[in-house]
Amino acid sequence: MSSEAAGDAVTAGGARYRREEVARAAGVKVRNLRYYQERGLLPPPRREGRIAWYSDDHLARLRLIDDLLGRGYTVNGIAELLTAWEQGGGIDQLLGLKREMTRDWVHEEPVTMDLAELRELFGPAATSQDTRRAVALEYVRVDGDTVTFPNRRLLEATLTLLRQGCRSRRSWTPGASSTLRRRRSRTGSSPCSGGM
């Protein structure tokens, strides 16, 4: 919020507060109010001569700052949050999540093998029905006798599950994972035990 916006809010019929009044209404000390202004968390008030006028926007910002401090955020963290919000950025921009969460997956090397290597790698689990299902789910691409796994980690995780005895006896459907969770919560056993 710029000082011009604060001034507009005050003159547009909004409430006007002096420094002590806005601090009391927000439940903060005057020295904290000054500190928040110095740190850029709170825009400067509108001035009329020697009197500083704060608006409802200032009061709302002070209450937000106080709430975030109460939740354990630091002043620097709050400053980053407010800056990102004022610039229209989302939480992923603020935390760099999109970059961090996709970095290794986006640049992962695909794994390519022929059908004979696939059968050797997966053993009896590499049925033609399972391969067709994996293609339909875009887990693998098949081009003639060549099979490509676009993600090495997913391939390794699948192999680990198969080696642990997980073997689907039915096609995966969108509800299959919730069925596994219900089975595990009912029986307390691994979703791999007892087959599906």
CSV table of C-alpha atoms in Angstrom, one decimal:
chain,number,residue,atom,x,y,z
A,1,MET,CA,0.0,0.0,0.0
A,2,SER,CA,1.5,3.3,-1.0
A,3,SER,CA,1.3,6.5,1.0
A,4,GLU,CA,-0.9,7.9,-1.7
A,5,ALA,CA,-3.3,5.0,-1.4
A,6,ALA,CA,-3.3,5.5,2.4
A,7,GLY,CA,-4.0,9.2,2.0
A,8,ASP,CA,-6.8,8.4,-0.5
A,9,ALA,CA,-8.4,6.0,1.9
A,10,VAL,CA,-8.4,8.6,4.7
A,11,THR,CA,-9.9,11.3,2.6
A,12,ALA,CA,-12.4,9.0,1.0
A,13,GLY,CA,-14.5,8.9,4.2
A,14,GLY,CA,-12.5,6.2,5.9
A,15,ALA,CA,-11.6,6.3,9.6
A,16,ARG,CA,-8.7,8.5,10.6
A,17,TYR,CA,-6.4,7.5,13.5
A,18,ARG,CA,-3.6,9.2,15.2
A,19,ARG,CA,-0.5,7.1,15.9
A,20,GLU,CA,-1.5,6.2,19.4
A,21,GLU,CA,-5.1,5.5,18.4
A,22,VAL,CA,-4.2,3.1,15.6
A,23,ALA,CA,-1.6,1.3,17.8
A,24,ARG,CA,-4.2,0.9,20.5
A,25,ALA,CA,-6.9,-0.3,18.1
A,26,ALA,CA,-4.5,-2.9,16.6
A,27,GLY,CA,-3.2,-4.0,20.0
A,28,VAL,CA,0.4,-3.0,19.3
A,29,LYS,CA,2.8,-0.6,21.0
A,30,VAL,CA,3.6,2.7,19.3
A,31,ARG,CA,7.3,1.9,19.1
A,32,ASN,CA,6.4,-1.4,17.2
A,33,LEU,CA,4.3,0.7,14.8
A,34,ARG,CA,7.3,2.9,14.1
A,35,TYR,CA,9.6,-0.2,13.7
A,36,TYR,CA,7.1,-1.8,11.2
A,37,GLN,CA,7.3,1.4,9.2
A,38,GLU,CA,11.1,1.5,9.3
A,39,ARG,CA,11.1,-2.1,8.0
A,40,GLY,CA,8.7,-1.4,5.2
A,41,LEU,CA,5.9,-3.5,6.6
A,42,LEU,CA,3.6,-0.5,7.1
A,43,PRO,CA,3.4,2.4,4.7
A,44,PRO,CA,3.8,5.9,6.0
A,45,PRO,CA,0.7,7.7,7.2
A,46,ARG,CA,-0.8,10.7,5.4
A,47,ARG,CA,0.4,13.9,6.9
A,48,GLU,CA,-1.4,17.1,7.6
A,49,GLY,CA,1.1,19.5,8.9
A,50,ARG,CA,2.6,17.8,11.9
A,51,ILE,CA,-0.2,15.3,12.4
A,52,ALA,CA,0.2,11.8,11.0
A,53,TRP,CA,-3.1,10.2,10.0
A,54,TYR,CA,-3.5,6.5,9.7
A,55,SER,CA,-6.4,4.8,7.9
A,56,ASP,CA,-8.4,1.6,8.2
A,57,ASP,CA,-5.9,0.1,5.8
A,58,HIS,CA,-3.1,0.7,8.2
A,59,LEU,CA,-5.2,-0.8,11.0
A,60,ALA,CA,-5.9,-3.9,9.0
A,61,ARG,CA,-2.2,-4.2,8.1
A,62,LEU,CA,-1.1,-3.9,11.7
A,63,ARG,CA,-3.6,-6.6,12.8
A,64,LEU,CA,-2.3,-8.8,10.0
A,65,ILE,CA,1.3,-8.3,11.1
A,66,ASP,CA,0.4,-8.9,14.7
A,67,ASP,CA,-1.4,-12.1,13.7
A,68,LEU,CA,1.5,-13.4,11.7
A,69,LEU,CA,4.0,-12.6,14.5
A,70,GLY,CA,1.7,-14.6,16.8
A,71,ARG,CA,1.8,-17.5,14.4
A,72,GLY,CA,5.6,-17.5,14.6
A,73,TYR,CA,6.6,-15.6,11.4
A,74,THR,CA,9.6,-13.4,11.7
A,75,VAL,CA,9.5,-9.7,10.7
A,76,ASN,CA,11.7,-10.5,7.7
A,77,GLY,CA,9.3,-13.3,6.7
A,78,ILE,CA,6.3,-11.1,7.0
A,79,ALA,CA,8.1,-8.5,4.8
A,80,GLU,CA,8.6,-11.1,2.1
A,81,LEU,CA,5.0,-12.3,2.3
A,82,LEU,CA,3.7,-8.7,2.0
A,83,THR,CA,6.0,-7.8,-0.8
A,84,ALA,CA,5.0,-11.0,-2.8
A,85,TRP,CA,1.3,-10.2,-2.1
A,86,GLU,CA,1.6,-6.6,-3.2
A,87,GLN,CA,3.3,-7.7,-6.4
A,88,GLY,CA,0.6,-10.2,-7.1
A,89,GLY,CA,2.8,-13.2,-6.6
A,90,GLY,CA,1.6,-16.5,-5.3
A,91,ILE,CA,3.1,-18.7,-2.6
A,92,ASP,CA,5.0,-20.7,-5.3
A,93,GLN,CA,6.8,-17.5,-6.4
A,94,LEU,CA,7.5,-16.5,-2.8
A,95,LEU,CA,9.0,-19.9,-1.9
A,96,GLY,CA,10.4,-20.8,-5.3
A,97,LEU,CA,8.4,-24.0,-5.1
A,98,LYS,CA,7.7,-24.5,-8.7
A,99,ARG,CA,11.4,-24.4,-9.6
A,100,GLU,CA,12.5,-26.6,-6.6
A,101,MET,CA,9.7,-29.1,-6.8
A,102,THR,CA,10.2,-29.7,-10.6
A,103,ARG,CA,13.9,-29.2,-11.0
A,104,ASP,CA,15.0,-32.9,-10.8
A,105,TRP,CA,11.9,-34.3,-12.5
A,106,VAL,CA,12.0,-32.0,-15.4
A,107,HIS,CA,15.6,-32.6,-16.4
A,108,GLU,CA,15.5,-36.4,-15.6
A,109,GLU,CA,17.1,-38.6,-18.2
A,110,PRO,CA,14.6,-41.1,-19.8
A,111,VAL,CA,15.4,-44.8,-19.7
A,112,THR,CA,15.2,-46.7,-23.0
A,113,MET,CA,15.4,-50.4,-23.5
A,114,ASP,CA,14.1,-53.1,-25.9
A,115,LEU,CA,11.2,-55.4,-25.1
A,116,ALA,CA,13.6,-58.3,-24.2
A,117,GLU,CA,15.3,-56.1,-21.6
A,118,LEU,CA,11.9,-55.0,-20.2
A,119,ARG,CA,10.9,-58.7,-19.8
A,120,GLU,CA,14.3,-59.5,-18.2
A,121,LEU,CA,14.0,-56.4,-15.8
A,122,PHE,CA,10.4,-57.0,-14.7
A,123,GLY,CA,10.4,-60.8,-15.0
A,124,PRO,CA,6.9,-62.4,-15.1
A,125,ALA,CA,5.4,-59.0,-14.2
A,126,ALA,CA,6.1,-57.7,-17.7
A,127,THR,CA,3.0,-59.1,-19.3
A,128,SER,CA,1.7,-57.6,-22.5
A,129,GLN,CA,-1.5,-56.5,-20.7
A,130,ASP,CA,0.6,-54.6,-18.1
A,131,THR,CA,2.7,-53.0,-20.8
A,132,ARG,CA,-0.5,-51.9,-22.7
A,133,ARG,CA,-1.8,-50.4,-19.4
A,134,ALA,CA,1.4,-48.6,-18.7
A,135,VAL,CA,1.3,-47.1,-22.3
A,136,ALA,CA,-2.4,-46.0,-21.7
A,137,LEU,CA,-1.3,-44.3,-18.5
A,138,GLU,CA,1.6,-42.7,-20.3
A,139,TYR,CA,4.0,-44.3,-17.9
A,140,VAL,CA,6.0,-45.7,-20.8
A,141,ARG,CA,6.2,-45.1,-24.5
A,142,VAL,CA,6.6,-48.1,-26.9
A,143,ASP,CA,7.9,-47.6,-30.4
A,144,GLY,CA,8.3,-50.9,-32.2
A,145,ASP,CA,10.6,-53.0,-30.0
A,146,THR,CA,11.8,-50.0,-28.0
A,147,VAL,CA,10.3,-49.1,-24.6
A,148,THR,CA,11.1,-45.6,-23.0
A,149,PHE,CA,10.4,-44.7,-19.4
A,150,PRO,CA,10.4,-40.9,-19.2
A,151,ASN,CA,11.3,-40.9,-15.5
A,152,ARG,CA,14.1,-43.0,-14.0
A,153,ARG,CA,12.9,-42.5,-10.4
A,154,LEU,CA,9.4,-43.8,-11.2
A,155,LEU,CA,10.9,-46.8,-12.9
A,156,GLU,CA,13.1,-47.5,-9.9
A,157,ALA,CA,10.2,-47.1,-7.5
A,158,THR,CA,8.1,-49.5,-9.6
A,159,LEU,CA,10.9,-52.1,-9.5
A,160,THR,CA,11.2,-51.7,-5.8
A,161,LEU,CA,7.5,-52.3,-5.2
A,162,LEU,CA,7.5,-55.4,-7.5
A,163,ARG,CA,10.5,-56.8,-5.6
A,164,GLN,CA,8.6,-56.2,-2.3
A,165,GLY,CA,5.8,-58.3,-3.7
A,166,CYS,CA,3.3,-55.6,-4.8
A,167,ARG,CA,1.5,-56.9,-7.9
A,168,SER,CA,-1.7,-55.6,-9.2
A,169,ARG,CA,-4.2,-58.2,-10.2
A,170,ARG,CA,-6.7,-55.7,-11.6
A,171,SER,CA,-6.5,-52.6,-13.6
A,172,TRP,CA,-5.7,-49.4,-11.8
A,173,THR,CA,-8.6,-47.1,-11.7
A,174,PRO,CA,-8.8,-43.6,-10.2
A,175,GLY,CA,-10.4,-45.2,-7.0
A,176,ALA,CA,-7.7,-47.8,-6.6
A,177,SER,CA,-5.4,-45.8,-4.4
A,178,SER,CA,-8.3,-45.0,-2.0
A,179,THR,CA,-9.1,-48.7,-1.9
A,180,LEU,CA,-5.5,-49.4,-0.9
A,181,ARG,CA,-5.7,-46.8,1.8
A,182,ARG,CA,-8.9,-48.2,3.2
A,183,ARG,CA,-7.5,-51.7,3.1
A,184,ARG,CA,-4.4,-50.6,5.0
A,185,SER,CA,-6.4,-48.7,7.6
A,186,ARG,CA,-8.7,-51.7,8.2
A,187,THR,CA,-6.1,-54.4,8.3
A,188,GLY,CA,-3.0,-52.5,9.4
A,189,SER,CA,-1.1,-54.4,6.7
A,190,SER,CA,0.8,-53.3,3.7
A,191,PRO,CA,-1.3,-52.8,0.6
A,192,CYS,CA,1.1,-55.2,-1.1
A,193,SER,CA,0.3,-58.1,1.2
A,194,GLY,CA,-2.5,-60.5,0.2
A,195,GLY,CA,-2.6,-59.2,-3.4
A,196,MET,CA,-5.3,-57.1,-5.0
